[in-house]
mmCIF file of C-alpha atoms and ligand atoms in Angstrom:
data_model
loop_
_atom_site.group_PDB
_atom_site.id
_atom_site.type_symbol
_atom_site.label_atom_id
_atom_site.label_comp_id
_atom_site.label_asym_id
_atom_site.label_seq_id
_atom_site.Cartn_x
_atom_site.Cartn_y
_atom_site.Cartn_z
ATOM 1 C CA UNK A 1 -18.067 -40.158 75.839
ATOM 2 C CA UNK A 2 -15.772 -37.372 74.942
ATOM 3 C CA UNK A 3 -12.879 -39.855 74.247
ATOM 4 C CA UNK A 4 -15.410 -41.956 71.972
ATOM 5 C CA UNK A 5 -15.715 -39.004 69.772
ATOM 6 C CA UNK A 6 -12.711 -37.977 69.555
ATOM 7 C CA UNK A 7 -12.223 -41.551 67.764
ATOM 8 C CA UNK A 8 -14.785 -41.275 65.301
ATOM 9 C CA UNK A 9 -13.418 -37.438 64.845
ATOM 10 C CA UNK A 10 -9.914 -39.124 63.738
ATOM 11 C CA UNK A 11 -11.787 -42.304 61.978
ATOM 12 C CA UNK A 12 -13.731 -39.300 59.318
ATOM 13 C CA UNK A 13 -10.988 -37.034 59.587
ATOM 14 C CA UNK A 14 -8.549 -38.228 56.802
ATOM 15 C CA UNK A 15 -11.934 -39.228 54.705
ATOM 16 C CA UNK A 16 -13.192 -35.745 55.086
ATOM 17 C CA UNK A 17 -9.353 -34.385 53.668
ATOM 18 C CA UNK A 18 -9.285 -37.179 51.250
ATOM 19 C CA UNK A 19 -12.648 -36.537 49.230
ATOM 20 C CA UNK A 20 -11.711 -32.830 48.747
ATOM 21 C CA UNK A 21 -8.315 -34.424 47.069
ATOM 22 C CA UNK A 22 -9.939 -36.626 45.172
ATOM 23 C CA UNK A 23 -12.259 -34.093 43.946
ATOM 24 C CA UNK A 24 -9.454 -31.496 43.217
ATOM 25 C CA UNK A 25 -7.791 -34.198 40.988
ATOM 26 C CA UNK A 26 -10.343 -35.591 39.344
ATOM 27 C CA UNK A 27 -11.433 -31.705 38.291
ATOM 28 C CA UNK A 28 -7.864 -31.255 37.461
ATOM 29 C CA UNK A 29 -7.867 -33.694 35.091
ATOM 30 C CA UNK A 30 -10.783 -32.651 33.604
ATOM 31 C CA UNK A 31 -9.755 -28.945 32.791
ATOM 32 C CA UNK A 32 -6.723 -30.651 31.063
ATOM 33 C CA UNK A 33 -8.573 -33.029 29.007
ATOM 34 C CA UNK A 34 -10.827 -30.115 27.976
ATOM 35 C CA UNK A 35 -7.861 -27.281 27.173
ATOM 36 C CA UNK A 36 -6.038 -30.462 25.193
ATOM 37 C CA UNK A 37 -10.000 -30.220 23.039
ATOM 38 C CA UNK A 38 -9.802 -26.653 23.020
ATOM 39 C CA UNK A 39 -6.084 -26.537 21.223
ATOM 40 C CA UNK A 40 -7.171 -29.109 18.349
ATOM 41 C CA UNK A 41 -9.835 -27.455 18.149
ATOM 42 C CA UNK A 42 -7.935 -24.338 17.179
ATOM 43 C CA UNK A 43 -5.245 -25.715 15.611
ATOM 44 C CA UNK A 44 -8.029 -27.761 13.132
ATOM 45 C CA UNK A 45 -9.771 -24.566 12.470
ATOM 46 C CA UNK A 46 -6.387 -22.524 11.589
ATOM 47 C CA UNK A 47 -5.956 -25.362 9.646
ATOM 48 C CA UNK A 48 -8.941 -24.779 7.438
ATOM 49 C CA UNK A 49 -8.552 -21.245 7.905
ATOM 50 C CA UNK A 50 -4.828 -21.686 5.908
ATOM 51 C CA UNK A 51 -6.052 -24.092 3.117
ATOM 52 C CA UNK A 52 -9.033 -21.668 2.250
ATOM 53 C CA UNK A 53 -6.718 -19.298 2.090
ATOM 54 C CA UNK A 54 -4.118 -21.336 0.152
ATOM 55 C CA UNK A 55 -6.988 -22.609 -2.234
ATOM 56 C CA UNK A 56 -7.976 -19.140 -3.150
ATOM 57 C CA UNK A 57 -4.351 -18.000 -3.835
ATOM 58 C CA UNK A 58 -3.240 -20.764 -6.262
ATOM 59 C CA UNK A 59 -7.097 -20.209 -7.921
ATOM 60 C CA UNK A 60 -5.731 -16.309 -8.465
ATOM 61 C CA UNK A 61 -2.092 -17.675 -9.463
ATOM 62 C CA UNK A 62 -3.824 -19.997 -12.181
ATOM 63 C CA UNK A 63 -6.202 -17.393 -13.430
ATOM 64 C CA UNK A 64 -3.532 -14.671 -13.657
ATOM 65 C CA UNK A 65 -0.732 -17.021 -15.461
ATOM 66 C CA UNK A 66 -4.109 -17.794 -17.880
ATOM 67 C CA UNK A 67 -4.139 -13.228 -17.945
ATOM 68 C CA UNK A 68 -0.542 -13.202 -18.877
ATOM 69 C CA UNK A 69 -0.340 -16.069 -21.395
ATOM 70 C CA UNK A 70 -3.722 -14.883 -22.748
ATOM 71 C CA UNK A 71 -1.914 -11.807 -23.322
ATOM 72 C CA UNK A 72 0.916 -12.998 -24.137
ATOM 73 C CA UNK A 73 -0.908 -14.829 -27.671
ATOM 74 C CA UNK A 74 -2.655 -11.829 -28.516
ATOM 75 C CA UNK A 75 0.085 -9.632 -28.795
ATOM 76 C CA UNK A 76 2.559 -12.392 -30.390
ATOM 77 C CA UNK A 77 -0.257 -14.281 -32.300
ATOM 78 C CA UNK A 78 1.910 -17.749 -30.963
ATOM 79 C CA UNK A 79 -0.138 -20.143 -29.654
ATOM 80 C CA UNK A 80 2.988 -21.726 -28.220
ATOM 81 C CA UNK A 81 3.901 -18.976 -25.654
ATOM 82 C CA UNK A 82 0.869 -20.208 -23.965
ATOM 83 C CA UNK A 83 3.155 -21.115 -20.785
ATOM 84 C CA UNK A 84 4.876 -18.378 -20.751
ATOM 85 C CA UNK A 85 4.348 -16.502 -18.024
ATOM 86 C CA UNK A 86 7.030 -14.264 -17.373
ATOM 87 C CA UNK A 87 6.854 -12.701 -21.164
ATOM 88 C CA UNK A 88 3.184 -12.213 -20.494
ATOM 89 C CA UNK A 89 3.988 -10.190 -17.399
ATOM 90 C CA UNK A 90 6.647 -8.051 -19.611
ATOM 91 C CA UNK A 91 4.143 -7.737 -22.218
ATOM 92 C CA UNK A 92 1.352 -6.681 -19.807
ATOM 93 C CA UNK A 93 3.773 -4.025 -17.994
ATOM 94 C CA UNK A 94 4.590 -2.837 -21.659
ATOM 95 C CA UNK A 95 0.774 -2.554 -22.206
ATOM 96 C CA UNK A 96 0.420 -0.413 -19.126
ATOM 97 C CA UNK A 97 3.528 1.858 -19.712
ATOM 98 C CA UNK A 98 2.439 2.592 -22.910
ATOM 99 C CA UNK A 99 -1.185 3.356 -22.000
ATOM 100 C CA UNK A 100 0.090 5.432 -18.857
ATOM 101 C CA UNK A 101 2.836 7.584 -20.802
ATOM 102 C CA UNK A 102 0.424 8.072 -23.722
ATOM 103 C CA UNK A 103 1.009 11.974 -23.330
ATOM 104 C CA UNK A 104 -2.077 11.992 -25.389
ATOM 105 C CA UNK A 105 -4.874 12.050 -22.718
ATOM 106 C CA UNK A 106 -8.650 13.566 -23.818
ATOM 107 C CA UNK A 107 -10.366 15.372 -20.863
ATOM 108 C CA UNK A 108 -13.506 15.674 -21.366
ATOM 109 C CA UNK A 109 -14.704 18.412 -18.691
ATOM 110 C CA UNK A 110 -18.059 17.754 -17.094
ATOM 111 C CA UNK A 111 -18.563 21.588 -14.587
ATOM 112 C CA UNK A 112 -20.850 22.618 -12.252
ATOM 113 C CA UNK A 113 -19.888 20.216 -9.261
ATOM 114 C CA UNK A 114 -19.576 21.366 -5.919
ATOM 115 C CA UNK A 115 -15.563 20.729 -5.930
ATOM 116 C CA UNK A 116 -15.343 23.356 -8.923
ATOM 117 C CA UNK A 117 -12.250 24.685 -8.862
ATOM 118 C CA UNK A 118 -10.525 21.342 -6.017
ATOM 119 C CA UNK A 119 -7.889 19.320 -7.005
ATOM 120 C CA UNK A 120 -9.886 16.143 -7.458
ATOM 121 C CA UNK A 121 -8.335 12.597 -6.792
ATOM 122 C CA UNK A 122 -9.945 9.156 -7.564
ATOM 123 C CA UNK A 123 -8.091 6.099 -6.157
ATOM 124 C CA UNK A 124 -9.232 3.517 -8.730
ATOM 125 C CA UNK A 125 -8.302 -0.630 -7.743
ATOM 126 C CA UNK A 126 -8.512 -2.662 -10.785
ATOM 127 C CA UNK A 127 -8.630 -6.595 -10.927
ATOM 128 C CA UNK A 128 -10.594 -7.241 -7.479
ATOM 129 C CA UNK A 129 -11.860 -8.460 -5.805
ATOM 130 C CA UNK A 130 -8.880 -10.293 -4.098
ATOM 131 C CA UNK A 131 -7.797 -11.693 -0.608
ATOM 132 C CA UNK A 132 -6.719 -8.322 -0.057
ATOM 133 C CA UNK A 133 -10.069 -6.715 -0.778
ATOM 134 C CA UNK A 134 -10.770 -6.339 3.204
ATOM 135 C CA UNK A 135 -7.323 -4.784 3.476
ATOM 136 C CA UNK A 136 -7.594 -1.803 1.447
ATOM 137 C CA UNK A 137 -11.311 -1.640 2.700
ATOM 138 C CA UNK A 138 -10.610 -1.159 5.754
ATOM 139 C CA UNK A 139 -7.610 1.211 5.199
ATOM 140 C CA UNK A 140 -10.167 3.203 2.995
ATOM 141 C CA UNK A 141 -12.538 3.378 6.333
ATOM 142 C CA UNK A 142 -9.559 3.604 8.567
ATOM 143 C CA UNK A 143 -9.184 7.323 6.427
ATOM 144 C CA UNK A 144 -12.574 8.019 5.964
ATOM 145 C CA UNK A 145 -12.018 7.849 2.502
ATOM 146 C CA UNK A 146 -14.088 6.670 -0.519
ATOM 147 C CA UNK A 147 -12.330 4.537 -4.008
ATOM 148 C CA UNK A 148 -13.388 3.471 -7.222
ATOM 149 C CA UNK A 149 -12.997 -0.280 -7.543
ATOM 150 C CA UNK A 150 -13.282 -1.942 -10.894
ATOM 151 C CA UNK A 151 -14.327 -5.225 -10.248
ATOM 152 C CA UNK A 152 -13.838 -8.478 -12.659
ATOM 153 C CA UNK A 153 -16.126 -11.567 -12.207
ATOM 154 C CA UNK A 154 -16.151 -13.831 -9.131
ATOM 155 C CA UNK A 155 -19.375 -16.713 -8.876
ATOM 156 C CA UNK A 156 -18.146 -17.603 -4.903
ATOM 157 C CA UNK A 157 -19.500 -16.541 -1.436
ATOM 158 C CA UNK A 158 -15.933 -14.868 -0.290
ATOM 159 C CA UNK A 159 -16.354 -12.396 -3.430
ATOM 160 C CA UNK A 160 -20.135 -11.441 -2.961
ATOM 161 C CA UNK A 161 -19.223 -10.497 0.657
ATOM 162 C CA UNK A 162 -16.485 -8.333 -0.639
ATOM 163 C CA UNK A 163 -18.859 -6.814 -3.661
ATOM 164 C CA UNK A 164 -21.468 -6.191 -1.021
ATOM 165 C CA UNK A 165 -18.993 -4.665 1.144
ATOM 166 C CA UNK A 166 -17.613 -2.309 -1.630
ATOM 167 C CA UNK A 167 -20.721 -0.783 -2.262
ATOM 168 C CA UNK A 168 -21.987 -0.929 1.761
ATOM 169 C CA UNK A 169 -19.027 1.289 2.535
ATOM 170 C CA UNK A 170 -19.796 3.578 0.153
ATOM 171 C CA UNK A 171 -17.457 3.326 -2.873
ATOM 172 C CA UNK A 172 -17.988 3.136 -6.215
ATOM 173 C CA UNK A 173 -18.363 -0.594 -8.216
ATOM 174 C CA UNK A 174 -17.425 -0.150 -11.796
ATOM 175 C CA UNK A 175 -16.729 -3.412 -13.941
ATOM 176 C CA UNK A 176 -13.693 -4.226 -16.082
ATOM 177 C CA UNK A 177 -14.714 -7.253 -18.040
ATOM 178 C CA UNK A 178 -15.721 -10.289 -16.586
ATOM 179 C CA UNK A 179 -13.048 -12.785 -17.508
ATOM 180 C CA UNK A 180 -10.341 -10.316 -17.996
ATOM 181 C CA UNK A 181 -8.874 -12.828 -20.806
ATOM 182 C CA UNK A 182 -8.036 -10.188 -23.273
ATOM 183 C CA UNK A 183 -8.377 -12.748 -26.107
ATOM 184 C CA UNK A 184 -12.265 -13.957 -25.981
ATOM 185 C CA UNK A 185 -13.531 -10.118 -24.384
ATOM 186 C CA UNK A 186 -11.562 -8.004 -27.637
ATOM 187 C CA UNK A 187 -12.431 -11.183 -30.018
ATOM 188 C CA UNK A 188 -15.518 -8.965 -31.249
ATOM 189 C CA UNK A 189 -18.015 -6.369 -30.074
ATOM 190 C CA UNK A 190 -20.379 -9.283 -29.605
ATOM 191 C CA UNK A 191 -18.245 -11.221 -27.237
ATOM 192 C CA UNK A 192 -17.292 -7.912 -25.645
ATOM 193 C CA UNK A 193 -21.116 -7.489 -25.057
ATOM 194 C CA UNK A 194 -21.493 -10.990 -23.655
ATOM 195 C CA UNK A 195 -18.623 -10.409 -21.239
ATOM 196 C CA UNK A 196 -20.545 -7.069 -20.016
ATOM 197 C CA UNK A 197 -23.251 -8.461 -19.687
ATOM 198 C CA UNK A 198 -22.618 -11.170 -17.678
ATOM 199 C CA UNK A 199 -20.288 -9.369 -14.958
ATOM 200 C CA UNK A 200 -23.320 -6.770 -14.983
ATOM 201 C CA UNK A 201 -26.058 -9.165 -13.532
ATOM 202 C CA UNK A 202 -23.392 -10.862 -11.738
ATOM 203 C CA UNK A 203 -23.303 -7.375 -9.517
ATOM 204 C CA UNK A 204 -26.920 -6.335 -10.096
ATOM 205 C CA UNK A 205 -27.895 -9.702 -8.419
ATOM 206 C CA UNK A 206 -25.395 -9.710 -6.064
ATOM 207 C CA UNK A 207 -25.301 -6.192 -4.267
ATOM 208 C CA UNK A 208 -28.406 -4.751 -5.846
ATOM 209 C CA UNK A 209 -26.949 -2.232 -7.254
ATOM 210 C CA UNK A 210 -26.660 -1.805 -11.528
ATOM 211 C CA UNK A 211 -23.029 -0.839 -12.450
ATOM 212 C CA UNK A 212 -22.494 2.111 -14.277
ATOM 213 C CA UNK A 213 -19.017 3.161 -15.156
ATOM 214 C CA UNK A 214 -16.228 0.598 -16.801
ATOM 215 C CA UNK A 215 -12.316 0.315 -17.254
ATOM 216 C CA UNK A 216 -11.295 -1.490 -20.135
ATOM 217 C CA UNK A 217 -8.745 -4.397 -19.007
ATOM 218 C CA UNK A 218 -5.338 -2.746 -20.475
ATOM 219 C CA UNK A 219 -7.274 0.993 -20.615
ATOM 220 C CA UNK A 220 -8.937 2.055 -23.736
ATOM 221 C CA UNK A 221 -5.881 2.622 -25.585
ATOM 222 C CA UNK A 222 -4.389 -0.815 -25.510
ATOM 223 C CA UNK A 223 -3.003 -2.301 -28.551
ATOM 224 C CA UNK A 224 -3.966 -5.990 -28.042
ATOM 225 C CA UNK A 225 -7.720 -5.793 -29.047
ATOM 226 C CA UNK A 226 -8.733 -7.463 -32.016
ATOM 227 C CA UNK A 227 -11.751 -5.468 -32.447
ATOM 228 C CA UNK A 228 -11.734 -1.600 -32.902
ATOM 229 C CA UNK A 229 -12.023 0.057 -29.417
ATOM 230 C CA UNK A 230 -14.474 2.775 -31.312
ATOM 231 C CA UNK A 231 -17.179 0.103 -31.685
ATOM 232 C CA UNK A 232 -16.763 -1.349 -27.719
ATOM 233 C CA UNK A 233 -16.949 2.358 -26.691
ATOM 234 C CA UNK A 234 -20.285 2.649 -28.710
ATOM 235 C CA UNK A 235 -21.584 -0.317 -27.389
ATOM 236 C CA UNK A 236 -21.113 0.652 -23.545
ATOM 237 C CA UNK A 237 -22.365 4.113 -25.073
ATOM 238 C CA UNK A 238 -25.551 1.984 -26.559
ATOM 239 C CA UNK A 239 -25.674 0.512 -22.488
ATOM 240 C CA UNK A 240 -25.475 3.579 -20.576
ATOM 241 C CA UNK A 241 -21.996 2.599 -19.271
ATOM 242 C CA UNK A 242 -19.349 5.598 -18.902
ATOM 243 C CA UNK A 243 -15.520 4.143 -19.177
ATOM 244 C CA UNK A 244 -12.507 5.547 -17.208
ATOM 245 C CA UNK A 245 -8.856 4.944 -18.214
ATOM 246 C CA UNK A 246 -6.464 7.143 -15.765
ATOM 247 C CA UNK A 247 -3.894 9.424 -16.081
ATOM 248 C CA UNK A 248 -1.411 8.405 -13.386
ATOM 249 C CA UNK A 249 0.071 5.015 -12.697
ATOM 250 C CA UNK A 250 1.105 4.538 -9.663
ATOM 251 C CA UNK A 251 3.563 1.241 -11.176
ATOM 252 C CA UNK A 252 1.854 -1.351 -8.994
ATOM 253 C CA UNK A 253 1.042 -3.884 -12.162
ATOM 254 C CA UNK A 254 4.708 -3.886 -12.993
ATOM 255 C CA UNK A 255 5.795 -7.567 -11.853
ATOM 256 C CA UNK A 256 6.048 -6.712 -7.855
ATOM 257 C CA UNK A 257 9.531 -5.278 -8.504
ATOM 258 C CA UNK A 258 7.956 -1.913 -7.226
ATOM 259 C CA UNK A 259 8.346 -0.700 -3.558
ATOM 260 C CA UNK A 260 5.685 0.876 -1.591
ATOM 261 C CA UNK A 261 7.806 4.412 -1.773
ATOM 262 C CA UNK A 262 7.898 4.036 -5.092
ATOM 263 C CA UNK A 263 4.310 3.614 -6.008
ATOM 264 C CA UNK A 264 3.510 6.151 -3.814
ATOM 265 C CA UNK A 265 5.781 8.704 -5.378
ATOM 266 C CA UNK A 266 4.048 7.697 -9.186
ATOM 267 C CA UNK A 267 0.848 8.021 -7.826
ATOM 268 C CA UNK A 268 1.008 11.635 -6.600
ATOM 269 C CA UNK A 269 3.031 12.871 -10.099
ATOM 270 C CA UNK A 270 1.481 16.096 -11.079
ATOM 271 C CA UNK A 271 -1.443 15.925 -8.892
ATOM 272 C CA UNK A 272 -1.034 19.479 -7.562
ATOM 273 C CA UNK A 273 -1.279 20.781 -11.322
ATOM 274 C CA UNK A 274 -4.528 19.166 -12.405
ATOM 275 C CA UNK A 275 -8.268 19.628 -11.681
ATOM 276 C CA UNK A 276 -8.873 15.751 -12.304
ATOM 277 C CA UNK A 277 -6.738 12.684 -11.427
ATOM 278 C CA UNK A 278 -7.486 8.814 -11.705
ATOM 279 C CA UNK A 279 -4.767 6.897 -10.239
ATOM 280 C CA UNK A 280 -4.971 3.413 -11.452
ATOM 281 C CA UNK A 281 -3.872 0.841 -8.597
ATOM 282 C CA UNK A 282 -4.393 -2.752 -8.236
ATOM 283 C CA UNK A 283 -6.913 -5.018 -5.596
ATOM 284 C CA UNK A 284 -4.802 -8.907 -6.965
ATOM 285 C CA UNK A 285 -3.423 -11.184 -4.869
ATOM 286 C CA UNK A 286 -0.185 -10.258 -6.493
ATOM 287 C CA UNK A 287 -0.339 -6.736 -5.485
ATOM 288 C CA UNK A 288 0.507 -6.906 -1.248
ATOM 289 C CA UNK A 289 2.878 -3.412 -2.213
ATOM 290 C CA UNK A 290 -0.149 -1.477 -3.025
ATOM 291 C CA UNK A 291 -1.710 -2.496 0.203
ATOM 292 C CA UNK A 292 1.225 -0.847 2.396
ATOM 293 C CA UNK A 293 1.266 2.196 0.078
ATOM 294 C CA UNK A 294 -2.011 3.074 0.417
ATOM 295 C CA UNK A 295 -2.038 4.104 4.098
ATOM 296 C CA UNK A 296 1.223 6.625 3.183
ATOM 297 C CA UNK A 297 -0.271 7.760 -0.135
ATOM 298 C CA UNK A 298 -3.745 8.651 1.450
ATOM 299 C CA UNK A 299 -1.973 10.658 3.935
ATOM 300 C CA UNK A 300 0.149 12.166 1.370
ATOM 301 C CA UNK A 301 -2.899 13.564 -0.826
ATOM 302 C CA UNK A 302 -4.977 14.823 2.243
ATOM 303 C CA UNK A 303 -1.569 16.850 3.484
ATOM 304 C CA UNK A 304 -2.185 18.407 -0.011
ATOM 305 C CA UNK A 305 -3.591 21.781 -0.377
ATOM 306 C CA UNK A 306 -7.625 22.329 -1.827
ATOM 307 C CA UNK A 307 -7.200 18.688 -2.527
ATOM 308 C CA UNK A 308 -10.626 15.947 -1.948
ATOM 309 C CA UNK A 309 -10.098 12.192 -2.428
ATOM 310 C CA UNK A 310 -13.490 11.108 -4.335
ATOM 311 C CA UNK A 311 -15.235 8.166 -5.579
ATOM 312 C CA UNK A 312 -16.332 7.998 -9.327
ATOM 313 C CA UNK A 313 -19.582 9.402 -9.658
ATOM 314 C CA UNK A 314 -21.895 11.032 -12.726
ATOM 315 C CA UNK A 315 -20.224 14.213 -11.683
ATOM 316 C CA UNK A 316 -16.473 12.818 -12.578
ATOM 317 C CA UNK A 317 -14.691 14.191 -15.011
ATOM 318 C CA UNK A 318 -14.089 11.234 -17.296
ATOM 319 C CA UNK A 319 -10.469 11.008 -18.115
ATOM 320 C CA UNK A 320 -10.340 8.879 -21.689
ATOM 321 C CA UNK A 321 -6.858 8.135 -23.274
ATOM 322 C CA UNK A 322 -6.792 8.695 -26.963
ATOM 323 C CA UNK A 323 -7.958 5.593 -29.032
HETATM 324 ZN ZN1 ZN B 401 -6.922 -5.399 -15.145
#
């Protein structure tokens, strides 16, 4: 009896070791099969990821060669430069010096704020919102701090989040022209108007919120409008719509030559010796300097003495530069 099973023990015993095997394998296989899904899987969405990204970039490449050449015919009145990028960049960063060393600055003092007698510093981002939007958002929240960002017009999904999240997180959305093609907004107060407009109930639909303070593209003292910058002032008057220029550059627009020290080092010139200052920095695509300066230059001004960093409010001092 006992030698009887002891045979059948032997007969199962391999099958009994086999099946586990076989199961082990057949598992083992299995996991591989589904890692090899996994890693296309990733690799197709970084894929997508990277054209999205790449898409978006050459959109803000076209539209900014468009800015420069735009620019570029308005202050030559040559139809031909149209491809010329580079002396549209020159031009702009002319446009920009010569706005931001215009000694000539009008305060116009608006008292009885809380910060009365605090050195008062706006970080204002122009030209947004860009792929590096998030960035400087989150270096804002990183600080605890709170920006001005003058916003141009974008109709897609990626831009409403990062409108929405501007004004979420608690900073200011001002407007500075829908197009920013210096050539149709200056053509005349009515096209100016139109421009407004549109950008306005582009943000008033989109966050909610009605936008209430503007920055001229090229500040208010730029020489390439066709139309009298009096009668676009009294038209944003006629709207309700305060403009800002700025009184310190911090360089960032000048062709990406510019290092991070650098703008950081413009952008804190003479802050200790006035009540008010408006730095004027850039949210483009082009701008990736400003983005590691900010983290330095926000430490920077809160090492400073009786110093706030502040959004634009009603309560701002408006800084205008002479027109
Ligand atoms: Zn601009």
């Amino acid at each position: 009896m006992d030698h009887r099973f002891e045979k059948i023990l032997l007969k199962i015993m391999p099958v009994m070791v086999l099946i586990p095997c076989l199961i082990c394998v057949c598992l083992a296989s299995r996991v591989t099969g589904l890692e090899r899904m996994l890693d296309a899987r990733e690799a197709y969405e970084e894929l997508g990821y990277r054209e999205s990204r790449l898409v978006e970039l050459t959109g803000y490449e076209a539209e900014y060669a468009a800015h420069c050449a735009g620019l570029t015919r308005s202050l030559k009145g040559d139809a031909s430069a149209e491809s010329d990028k580079e002396t549209g960049e020159e031009y702009l960063r002319e446009a920009v010096t010569k706005a931001d060393t215009d000694g000539d600055v009008q305060v116009n003092l608006v008292s009885g704020t809380e910060w009365d007698g605090v050195h008062k510093v706006y970080l204002t981002f122009d030209d947004g919102p860009s792929i590096y939007t998030d960035d400087i958002l989150d270096i804002l929240a990183e600080y605890d701090v709170k920006a001005t960002f003058f916003v141009i017009g974008r109709d897609n999904p990626i831009s409403y989040d990062r409108y929405n999240r501007i004004v979420e997180e608690g900073h200011t959305l001002g407007m500075h022209s829908y197009t920013h093609v210096y050539d149709e907004i200056y053509a005349s107060t009515e096209s100016f108007a139109a421009d407004t407009l549109r950008l306005r109930q582009l943000l008033l639909d989109v966050t909610g919120v009605m936008p209430r303070f503007y920055r001229f593209p090229g500040g208010s003292s730029n020489n390439v409008s066709a139309t009298d910058m009096h009668d676009l002032v009294d038209y944003l008057d006629s709207e309700g719509i305060v403009y800002f220029d700025w009184n310190v550059s911090s360089g960032d627009a000048s062709g990406g030559s510019m290092t991070s020290e650098q703008i950081i080092q413009n952008a804190l010139y003479g802050i200790e010796d006035r009540e008010t200052t408006v730095i004027l920095l850039h949210d483009t695509a082009s701008k990736w300097t400003t983005v590691r300066a900010l983290p330095g230059l926000i430490e920077a001004i809160q090492a400073m003495d009786n110093t706030v960093i502040l959004p634009i409010t009603d309560d701002t001092t408006v800084i205008h530069h002479s027109i």
